[in-house]
Tab-separated table of C-alpha atoms and ligand atoms in Angstrom:
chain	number	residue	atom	x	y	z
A	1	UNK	CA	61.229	74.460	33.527
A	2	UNK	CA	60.752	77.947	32.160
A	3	UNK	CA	61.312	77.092	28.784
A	4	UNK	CA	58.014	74.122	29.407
A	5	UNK	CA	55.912	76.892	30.762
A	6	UNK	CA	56.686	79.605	28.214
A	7	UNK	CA	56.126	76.704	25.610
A	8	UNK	CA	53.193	75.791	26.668
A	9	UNK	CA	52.056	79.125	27.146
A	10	UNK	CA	52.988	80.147	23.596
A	11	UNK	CA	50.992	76.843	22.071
A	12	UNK	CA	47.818	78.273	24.067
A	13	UNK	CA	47.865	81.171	22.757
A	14	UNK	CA	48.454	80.213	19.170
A	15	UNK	CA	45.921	77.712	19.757
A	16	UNK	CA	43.555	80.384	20.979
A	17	UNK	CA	44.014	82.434	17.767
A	18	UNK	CA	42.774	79.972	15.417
A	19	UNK	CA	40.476	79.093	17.547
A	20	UNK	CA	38.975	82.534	18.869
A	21	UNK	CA	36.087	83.916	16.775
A	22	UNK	CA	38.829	85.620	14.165
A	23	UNK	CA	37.309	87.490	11.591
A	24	UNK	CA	39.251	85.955	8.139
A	25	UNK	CA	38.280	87.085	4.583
A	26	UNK	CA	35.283	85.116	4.143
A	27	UNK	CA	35.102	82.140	6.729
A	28	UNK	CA	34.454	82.822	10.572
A	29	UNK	CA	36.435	80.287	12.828
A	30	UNK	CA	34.620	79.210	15.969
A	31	UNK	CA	36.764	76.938	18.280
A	32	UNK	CA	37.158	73.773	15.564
A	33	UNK	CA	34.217	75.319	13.338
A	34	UNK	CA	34.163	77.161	10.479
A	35	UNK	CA	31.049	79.505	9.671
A	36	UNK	CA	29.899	79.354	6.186
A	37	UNK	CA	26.615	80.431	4.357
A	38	UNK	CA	23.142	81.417	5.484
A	39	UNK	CA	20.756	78.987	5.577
A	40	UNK	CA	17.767	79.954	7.152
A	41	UNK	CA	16.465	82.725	9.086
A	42	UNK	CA	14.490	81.514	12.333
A	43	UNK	CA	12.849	83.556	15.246
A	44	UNK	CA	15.809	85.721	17.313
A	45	UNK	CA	18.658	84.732	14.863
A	46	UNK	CA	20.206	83.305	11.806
A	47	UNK	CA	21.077	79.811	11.231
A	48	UNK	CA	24.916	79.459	8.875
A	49	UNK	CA	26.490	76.388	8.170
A	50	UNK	CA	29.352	75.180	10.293
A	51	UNK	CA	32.131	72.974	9.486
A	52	UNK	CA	33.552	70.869	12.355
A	53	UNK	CA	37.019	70.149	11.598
A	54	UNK	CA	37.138	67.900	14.664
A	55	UNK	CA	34.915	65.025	12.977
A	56	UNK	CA	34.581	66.724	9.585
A	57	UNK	CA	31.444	66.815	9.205
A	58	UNK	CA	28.694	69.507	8.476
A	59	UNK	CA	26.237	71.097	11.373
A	60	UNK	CA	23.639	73.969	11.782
A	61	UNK	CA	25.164	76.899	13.752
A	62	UNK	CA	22.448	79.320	15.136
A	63	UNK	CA	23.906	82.644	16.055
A	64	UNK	CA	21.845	84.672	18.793
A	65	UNK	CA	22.134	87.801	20.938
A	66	UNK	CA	22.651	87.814	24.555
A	67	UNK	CA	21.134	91.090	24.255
A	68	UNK	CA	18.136	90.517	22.451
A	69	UNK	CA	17.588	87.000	24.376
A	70	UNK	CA	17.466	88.651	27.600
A	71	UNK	CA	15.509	91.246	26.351
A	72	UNK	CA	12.326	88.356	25.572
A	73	UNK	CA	13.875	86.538	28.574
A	74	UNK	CA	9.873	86.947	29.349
A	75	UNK	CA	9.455	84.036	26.401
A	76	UNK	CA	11.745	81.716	27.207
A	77	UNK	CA	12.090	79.638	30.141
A	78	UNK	CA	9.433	81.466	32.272
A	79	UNK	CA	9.312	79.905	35.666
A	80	UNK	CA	9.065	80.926	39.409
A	81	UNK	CA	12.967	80.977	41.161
A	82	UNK	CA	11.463	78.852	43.689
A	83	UNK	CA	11.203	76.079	40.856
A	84	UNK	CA	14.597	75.658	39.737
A	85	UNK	CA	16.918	77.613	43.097
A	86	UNK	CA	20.021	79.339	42.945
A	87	UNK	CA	20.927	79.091	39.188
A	88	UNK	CA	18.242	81.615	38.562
A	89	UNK	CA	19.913	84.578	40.007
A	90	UNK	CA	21.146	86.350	37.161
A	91	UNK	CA	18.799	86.634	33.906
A	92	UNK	CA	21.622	85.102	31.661
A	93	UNK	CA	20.910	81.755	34.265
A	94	UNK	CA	17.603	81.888	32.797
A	95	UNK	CA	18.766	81.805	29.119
A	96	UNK	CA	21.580	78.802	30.097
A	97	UNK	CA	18.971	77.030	31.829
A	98	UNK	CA	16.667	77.174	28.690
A	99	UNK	CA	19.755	75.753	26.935
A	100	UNK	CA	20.203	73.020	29.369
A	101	UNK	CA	17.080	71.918	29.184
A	102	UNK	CA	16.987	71.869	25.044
A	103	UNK	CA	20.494	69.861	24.995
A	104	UNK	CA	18.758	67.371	27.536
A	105	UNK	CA	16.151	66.838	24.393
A	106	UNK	CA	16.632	63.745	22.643
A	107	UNK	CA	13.967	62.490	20.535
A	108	UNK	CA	14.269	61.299	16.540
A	109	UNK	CA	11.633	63.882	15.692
A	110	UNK	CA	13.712	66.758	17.304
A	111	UNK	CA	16.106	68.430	15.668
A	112	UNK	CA	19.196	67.643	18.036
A	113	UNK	CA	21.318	70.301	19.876
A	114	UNK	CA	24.722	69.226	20.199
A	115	UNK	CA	26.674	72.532	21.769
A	116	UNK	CA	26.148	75.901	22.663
A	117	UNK	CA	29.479	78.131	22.248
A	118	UNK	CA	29.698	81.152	24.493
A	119	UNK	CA	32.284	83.969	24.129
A	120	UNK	CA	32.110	85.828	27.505
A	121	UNK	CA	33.299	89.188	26.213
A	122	UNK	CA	30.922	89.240	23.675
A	123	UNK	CA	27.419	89.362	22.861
A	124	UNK	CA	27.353	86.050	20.579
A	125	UNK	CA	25.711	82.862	21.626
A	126	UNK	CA	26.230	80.142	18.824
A	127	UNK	CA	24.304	76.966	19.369
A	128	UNK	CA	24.936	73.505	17.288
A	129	UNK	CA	22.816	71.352	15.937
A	130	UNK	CA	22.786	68.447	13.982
A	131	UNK	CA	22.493	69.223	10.223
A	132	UNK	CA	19.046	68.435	8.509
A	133	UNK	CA	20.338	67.687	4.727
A	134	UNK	CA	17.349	68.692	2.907
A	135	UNK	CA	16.167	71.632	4.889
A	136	UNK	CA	12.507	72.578	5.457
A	137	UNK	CA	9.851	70.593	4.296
A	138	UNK	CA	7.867	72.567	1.929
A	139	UNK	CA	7.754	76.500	1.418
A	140	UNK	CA	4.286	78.076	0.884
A	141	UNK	CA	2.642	79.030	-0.959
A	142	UNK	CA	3.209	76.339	-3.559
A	143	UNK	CA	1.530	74.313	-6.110
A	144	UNK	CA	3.854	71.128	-5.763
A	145	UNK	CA	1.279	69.869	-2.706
A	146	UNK	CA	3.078	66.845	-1.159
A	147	UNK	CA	0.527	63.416	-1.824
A	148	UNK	CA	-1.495	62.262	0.954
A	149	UNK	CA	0.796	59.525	1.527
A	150	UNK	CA	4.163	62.204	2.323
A	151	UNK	CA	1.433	64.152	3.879
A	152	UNK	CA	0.912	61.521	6.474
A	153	UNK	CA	4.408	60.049	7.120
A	154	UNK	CA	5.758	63.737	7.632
A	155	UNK	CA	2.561	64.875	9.995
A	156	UNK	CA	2.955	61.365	12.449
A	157	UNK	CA	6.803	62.003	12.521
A	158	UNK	CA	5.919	65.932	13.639
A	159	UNK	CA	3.316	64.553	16.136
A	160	UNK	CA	5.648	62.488	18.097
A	161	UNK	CA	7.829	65.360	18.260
A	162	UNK	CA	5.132	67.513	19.851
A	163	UNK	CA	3.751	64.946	21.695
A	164	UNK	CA	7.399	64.752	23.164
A	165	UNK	CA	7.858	68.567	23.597
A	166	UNK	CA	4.285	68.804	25.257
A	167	UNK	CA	5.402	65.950	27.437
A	168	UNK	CA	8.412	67.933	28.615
A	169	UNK	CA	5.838	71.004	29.526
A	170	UNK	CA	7.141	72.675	26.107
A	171	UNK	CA	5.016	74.760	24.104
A	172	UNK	CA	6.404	75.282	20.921
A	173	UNK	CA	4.248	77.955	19.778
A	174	UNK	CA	5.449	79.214	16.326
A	175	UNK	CA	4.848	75.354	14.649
A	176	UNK	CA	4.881	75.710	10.810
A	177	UNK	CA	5.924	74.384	7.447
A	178	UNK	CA	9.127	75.894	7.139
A	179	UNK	CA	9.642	75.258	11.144
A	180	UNK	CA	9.926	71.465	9.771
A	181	UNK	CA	13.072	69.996	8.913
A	182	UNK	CA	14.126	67.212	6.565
A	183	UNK	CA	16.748	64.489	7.211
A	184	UNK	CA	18.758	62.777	4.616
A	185	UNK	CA	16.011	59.330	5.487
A	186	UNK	CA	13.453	61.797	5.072
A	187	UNK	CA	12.683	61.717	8.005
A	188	UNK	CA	10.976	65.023	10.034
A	189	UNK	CA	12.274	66.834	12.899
A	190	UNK	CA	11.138	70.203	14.494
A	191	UNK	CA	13.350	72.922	14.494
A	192	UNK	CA	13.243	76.550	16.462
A	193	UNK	CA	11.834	76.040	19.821
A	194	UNK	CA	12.959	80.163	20.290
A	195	UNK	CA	9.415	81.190	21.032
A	196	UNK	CA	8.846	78.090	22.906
A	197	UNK	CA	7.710	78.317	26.360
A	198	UNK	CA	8.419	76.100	29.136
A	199	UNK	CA	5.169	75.325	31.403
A	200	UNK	CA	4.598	74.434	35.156
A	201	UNK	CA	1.692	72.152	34.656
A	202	UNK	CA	1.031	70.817	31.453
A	203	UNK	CA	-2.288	72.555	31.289
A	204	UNK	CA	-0.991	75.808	32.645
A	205	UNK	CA	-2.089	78.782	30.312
A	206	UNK	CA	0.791	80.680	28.352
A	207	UNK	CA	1.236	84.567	28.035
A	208	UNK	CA	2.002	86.781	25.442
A	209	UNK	CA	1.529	86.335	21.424
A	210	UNK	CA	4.395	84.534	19.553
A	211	UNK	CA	4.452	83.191	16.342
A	212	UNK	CA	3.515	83.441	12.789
A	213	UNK	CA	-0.442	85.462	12.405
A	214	UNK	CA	-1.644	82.975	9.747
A	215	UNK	CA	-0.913	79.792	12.346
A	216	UNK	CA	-2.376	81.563	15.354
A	217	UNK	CA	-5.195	79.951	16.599
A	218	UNK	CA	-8.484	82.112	17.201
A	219	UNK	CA	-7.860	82.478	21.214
A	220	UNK	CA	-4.218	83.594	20.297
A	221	UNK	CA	-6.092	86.253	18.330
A	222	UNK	CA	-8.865	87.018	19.735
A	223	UNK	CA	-9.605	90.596	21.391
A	224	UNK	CA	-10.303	89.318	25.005
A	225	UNK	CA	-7.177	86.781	25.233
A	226	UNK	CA	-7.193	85.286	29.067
A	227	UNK	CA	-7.016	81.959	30.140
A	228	UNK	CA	-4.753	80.652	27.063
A	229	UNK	CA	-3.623	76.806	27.172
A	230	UNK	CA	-0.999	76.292	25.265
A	231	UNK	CA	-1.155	72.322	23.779
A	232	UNK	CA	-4.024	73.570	21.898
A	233	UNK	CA	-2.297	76.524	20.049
A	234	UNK	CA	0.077	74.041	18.502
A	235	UNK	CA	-2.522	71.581	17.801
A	236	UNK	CA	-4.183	73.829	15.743
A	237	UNK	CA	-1.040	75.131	13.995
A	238	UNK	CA	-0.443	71.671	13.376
A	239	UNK	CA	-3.671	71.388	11.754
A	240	UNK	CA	-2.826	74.189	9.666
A	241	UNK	CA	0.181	73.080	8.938
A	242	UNK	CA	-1.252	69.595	7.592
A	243	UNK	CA	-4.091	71.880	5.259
A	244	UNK	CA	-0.226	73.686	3.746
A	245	UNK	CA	0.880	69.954	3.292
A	246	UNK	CA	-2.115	68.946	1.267
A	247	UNK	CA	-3.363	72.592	-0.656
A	248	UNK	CA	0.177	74.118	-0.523
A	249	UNK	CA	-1.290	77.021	1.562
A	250	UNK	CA	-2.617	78.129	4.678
A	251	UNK	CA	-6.348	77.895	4.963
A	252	UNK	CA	-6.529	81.790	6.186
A	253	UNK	CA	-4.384	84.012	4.388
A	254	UNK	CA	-4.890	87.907	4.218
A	255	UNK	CA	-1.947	90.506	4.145
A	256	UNK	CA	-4.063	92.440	6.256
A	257	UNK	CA	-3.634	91.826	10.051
A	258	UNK	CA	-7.058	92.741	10.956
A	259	UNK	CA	-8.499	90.804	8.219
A	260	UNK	CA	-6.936	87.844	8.772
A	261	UNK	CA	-7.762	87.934	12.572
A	262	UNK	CA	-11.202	88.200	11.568
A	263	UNK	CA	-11.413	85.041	9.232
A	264	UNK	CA	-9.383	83.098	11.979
A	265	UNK	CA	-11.833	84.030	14.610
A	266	UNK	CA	-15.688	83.578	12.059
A	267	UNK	CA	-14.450	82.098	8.576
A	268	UNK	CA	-15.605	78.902	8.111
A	269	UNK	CA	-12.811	76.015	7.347
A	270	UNK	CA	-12.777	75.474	3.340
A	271	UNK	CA	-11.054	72.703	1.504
A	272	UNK	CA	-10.479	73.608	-2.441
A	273	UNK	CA	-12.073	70.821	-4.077
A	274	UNK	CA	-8.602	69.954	-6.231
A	275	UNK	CA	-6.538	68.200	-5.504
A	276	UNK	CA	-9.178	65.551	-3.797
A	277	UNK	CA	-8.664	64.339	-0.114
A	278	UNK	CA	-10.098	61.754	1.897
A	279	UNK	CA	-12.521	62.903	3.665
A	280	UNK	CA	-11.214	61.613	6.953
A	281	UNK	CA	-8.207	63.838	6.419
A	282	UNK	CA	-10.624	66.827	6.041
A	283	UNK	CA	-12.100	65.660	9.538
A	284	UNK	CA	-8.754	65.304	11.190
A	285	UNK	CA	-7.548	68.996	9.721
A	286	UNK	CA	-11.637	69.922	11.041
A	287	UNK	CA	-11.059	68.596	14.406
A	288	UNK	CA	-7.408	70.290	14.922
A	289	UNK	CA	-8.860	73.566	13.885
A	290	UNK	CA	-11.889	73.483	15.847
A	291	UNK	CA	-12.210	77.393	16.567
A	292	UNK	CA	-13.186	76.591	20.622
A	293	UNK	CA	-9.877	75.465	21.943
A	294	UNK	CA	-11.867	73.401	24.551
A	295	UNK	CA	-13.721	71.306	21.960
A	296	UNK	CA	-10.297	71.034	19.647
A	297	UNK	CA	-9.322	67.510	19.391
A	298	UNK	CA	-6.436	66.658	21.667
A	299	UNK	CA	-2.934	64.994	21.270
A	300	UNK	CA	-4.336	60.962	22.040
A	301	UNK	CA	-7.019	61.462	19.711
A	302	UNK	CA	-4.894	62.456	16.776
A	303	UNK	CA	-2.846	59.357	17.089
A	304	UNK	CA	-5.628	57.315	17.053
A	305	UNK	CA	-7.419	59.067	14.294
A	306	UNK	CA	-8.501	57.013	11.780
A	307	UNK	CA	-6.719	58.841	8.950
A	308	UNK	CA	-3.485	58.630	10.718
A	309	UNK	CA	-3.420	55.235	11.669
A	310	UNK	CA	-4.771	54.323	7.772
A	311	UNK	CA	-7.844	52.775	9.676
A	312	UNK	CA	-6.039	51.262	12.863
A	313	UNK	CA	-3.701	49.098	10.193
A	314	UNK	CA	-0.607	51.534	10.910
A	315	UNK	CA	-1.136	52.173	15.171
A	316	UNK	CA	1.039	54.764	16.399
A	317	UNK	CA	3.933	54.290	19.241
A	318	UNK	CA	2.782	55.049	22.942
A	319	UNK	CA	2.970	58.185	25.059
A	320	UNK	CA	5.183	56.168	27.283
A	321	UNK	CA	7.271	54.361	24.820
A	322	UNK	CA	7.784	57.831	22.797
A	323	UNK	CA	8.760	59.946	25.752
A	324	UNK	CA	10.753	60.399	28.587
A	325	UNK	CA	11.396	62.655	31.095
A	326	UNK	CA	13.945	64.905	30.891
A	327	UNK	CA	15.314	66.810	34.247
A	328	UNK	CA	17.644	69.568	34.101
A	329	UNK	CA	20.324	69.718	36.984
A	330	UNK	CA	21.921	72.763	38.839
A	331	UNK	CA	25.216	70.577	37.215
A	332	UNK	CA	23.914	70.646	33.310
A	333	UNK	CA	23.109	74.291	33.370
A	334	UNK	CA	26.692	75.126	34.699
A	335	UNK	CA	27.643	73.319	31.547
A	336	UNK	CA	25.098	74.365	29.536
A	337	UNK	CA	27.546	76.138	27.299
A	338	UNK	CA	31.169	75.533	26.438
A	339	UNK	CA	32.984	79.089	26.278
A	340	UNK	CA	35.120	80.310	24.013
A	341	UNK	CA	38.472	80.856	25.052
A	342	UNK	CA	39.383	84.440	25.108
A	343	UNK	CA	42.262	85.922	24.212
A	344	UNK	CA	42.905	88.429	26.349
A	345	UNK	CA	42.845	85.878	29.139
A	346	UNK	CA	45.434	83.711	27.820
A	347	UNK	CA	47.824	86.746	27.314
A	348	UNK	CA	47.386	87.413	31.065
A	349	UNK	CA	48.234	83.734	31.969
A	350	UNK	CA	51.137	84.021	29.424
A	351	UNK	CA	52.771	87.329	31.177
A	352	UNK	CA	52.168	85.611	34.365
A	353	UNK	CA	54.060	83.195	33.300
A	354	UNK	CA	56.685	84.839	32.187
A	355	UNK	CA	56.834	86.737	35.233
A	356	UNK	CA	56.489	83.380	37.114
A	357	UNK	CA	53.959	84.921	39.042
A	358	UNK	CA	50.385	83.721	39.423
A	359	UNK	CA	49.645	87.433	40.469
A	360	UNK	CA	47.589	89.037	38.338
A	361	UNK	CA	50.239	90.970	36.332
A	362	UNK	CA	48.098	94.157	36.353
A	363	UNK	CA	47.225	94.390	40.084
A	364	UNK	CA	50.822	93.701	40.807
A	365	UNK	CA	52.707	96.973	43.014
A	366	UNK	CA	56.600	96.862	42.911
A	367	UNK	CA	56.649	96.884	46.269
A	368	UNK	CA	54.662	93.454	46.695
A	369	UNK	CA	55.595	91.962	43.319
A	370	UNK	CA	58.588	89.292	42.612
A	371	UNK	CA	61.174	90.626	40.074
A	372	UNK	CA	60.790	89.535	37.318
A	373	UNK	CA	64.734	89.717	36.510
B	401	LIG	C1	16.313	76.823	12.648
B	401	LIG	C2	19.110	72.845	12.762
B	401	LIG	C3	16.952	75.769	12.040
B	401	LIG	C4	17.909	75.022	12.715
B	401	LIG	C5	13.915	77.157	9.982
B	401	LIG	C6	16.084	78.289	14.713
B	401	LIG	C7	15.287	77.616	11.888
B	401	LIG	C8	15.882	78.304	10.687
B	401	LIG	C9	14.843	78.278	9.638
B	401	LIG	C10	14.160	76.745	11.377
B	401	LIG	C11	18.560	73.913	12.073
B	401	LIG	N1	19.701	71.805	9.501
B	401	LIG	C12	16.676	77.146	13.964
B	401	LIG	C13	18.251	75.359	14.017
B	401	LIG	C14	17.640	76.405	14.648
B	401	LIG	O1	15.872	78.135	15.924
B	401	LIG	O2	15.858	79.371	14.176
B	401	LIG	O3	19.609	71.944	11.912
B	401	LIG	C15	19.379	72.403	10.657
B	401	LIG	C16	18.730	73.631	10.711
B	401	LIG	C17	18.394	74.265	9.521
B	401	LIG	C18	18.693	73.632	8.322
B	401	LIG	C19	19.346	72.394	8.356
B	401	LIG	C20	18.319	74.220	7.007
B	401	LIG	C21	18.953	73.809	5.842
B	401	LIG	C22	18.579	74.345	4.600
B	401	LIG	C23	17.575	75.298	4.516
B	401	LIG	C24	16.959	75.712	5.684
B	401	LIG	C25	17.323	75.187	6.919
């Protein structure tokens, strides 16, 4: 019997040091992953490689502070306790409940999380996601525009992604080129909801600025900011985002803050004259960046525009056939994250066992404590 335990207890901890986060030469291991490069830098943390030696197979690994996320805790996942109860008394709940809710996404035109790793003793968070193969969609500035026709497949794949986000009472806020990812179908998925920010009611307004300055929209920017909705901020950094597709920039760029908050706010909407686009893709970009977010054109009206739908010949897929409701429960934010098995820990249960005591080792007086020979 003691030789089971003390086997058993020796295979957990040798499976705990390959599996804790061990620093080796150049490769990080992370329960069955192993951390490669860099590949992109999002908003509150770097994004590596990971190689899953449990499927073999290749994922995104985002690496984020606990630190730094509670310190914006503000950003994400701002709701009243009374919303969500008990699992909102400690600020970390916050954070896992965030997480809870972005596993519980599932939609082909959001890029999917698959796990968040937690190591207790640490300040890491490492969260999973499914591995775009080609990587953002376009990098600006650049003078290899995509054609109209890319243009349009990869803006109605990124609407039905919002349109399922906005559904879910998610703002994503910092919407973009590079914010875009690229299957191996070429297909597009959204990436980095970090800035995004939960809402009560769908029209509720949002706080705070977020985002990259040349896709704010002119209320984001504008001096006396109250009253902010939020479906309209990424409408119009959608809109923006469809002027990068087409002219291979945005259509207000100035290295100066100032400046460029003042063209956002008065300067009129210009389209270069090369390369040549319809003109009811000029009126859809027109429409998104209407500078009055009341008067901007909202989320039904897009899909119905007559540029996107190539003249009602190419309909888009219903609100209610493209999303569902997603409801996070006190059980999926207790397992939210997995956590990373520490090492200390299994030590502990290993002299305990030893000791065959189930006392903790360290609390144990001589007087009170079996003998352990
Ligand atoms: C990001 C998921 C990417 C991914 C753009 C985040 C950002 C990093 C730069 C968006 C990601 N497959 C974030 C997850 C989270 O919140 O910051 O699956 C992926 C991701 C990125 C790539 C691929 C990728 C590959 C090559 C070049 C750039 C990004």
């Amino acid at each position: 019997m003691e030789k089971d335990l003390s086997e058993i207890s020796n295979k957990l901890v040798e499976a705990t040091i390959a599996a804790s986060n061990s620093t080796t030469d150049e490769s990080r291991h992370l329960n069955q992953y192993h951390l490669r490069e860099e590949i992109g830098q999002g908003s509150y943390g770097m994004v590596k490689l990971a190689y899953n030696e449990a499927d073999q197979s290749y994922y995104a690994m985002k690496i984020l502070s606990k630190k730094k996320l509670l310190r914006k805790a503000g950003l994400i996942g701002r709701l009243p306790p009374s919303k969500r109860g008990k699992a909102r008394s400690t600020p970390l709940n916050n954070v896992y409940q965030e997480i809870a809710l972005l596993k519980k996404l599932d939609h082909p035109n959001i890029v999917k999380l698959v796990e968040v790793l937690d190591d207790p003793g640490q300040d890491k968070l490492y969260m999973v996601f499914e591995l775009m193969a080609k990587g953002e969609v376009m990098e600006i500035p650049t003078t290899d525009t995509l054609s109209e026709n890319l243009a349009k497949s990869y803006f109605r794949d990124s609407i039905l992604g919002l349109e399922y986000l906005h559904f879910q009472k998610i703002i994503h806020r910092d919407i973009k080129p590079s914010n875009l990812l690229l299957d191996d179908q070429g297909r597009v998925k959204i990436a980095d909801l970090g800035v995004s920010q939960e809402l009560l009611n769908a029209d509720d307004q949002v706080s705070s600025t977020a985002g990259t300055p040349a896709f704010h929209s002119p209320e984001a920017v504008s001096p006396q900011r109250t009253n902010i909705q939020g479906k309209p901020l990424d409408i119009w950094a959608m809109g923006a985002t469809l002027y990068c597709f087409l002219y291979g920039n945005v259509p207000f760029d100035n290295a100066n803050m100032m400046d460029l908050h003042r063209q956002i706010l008065n300067d009129p909407l210009v389209f270069p004259s090369s390369p040549s686009i319809e003109k009811s893709c000029q009126d859809l970009i027109s429409k998104m960046m209407i500078k009055d977010p009341s008067q901007r054109i909202a989320m039904q009206d897009i899909k119905t525009h007559p540029w996107v739908t190539c003249g009602g010949n190419n309909p888009m897929v219903s609100r209610a056939e493209n999303c569902h409701k997603v409801t996070v429960t006190e059980e999926d934010i207790k397992d939210s994250v997995k956590h990373i098995p520490r090492l200390e820990a299994l030590i502990l249960v290993k002299s305990m066992l030893k000791r065959k005591s189930f006392r903790n080792p360290l609390l144990t007086t001589p007087s009170t404590g079996p003998n352990p020979t």
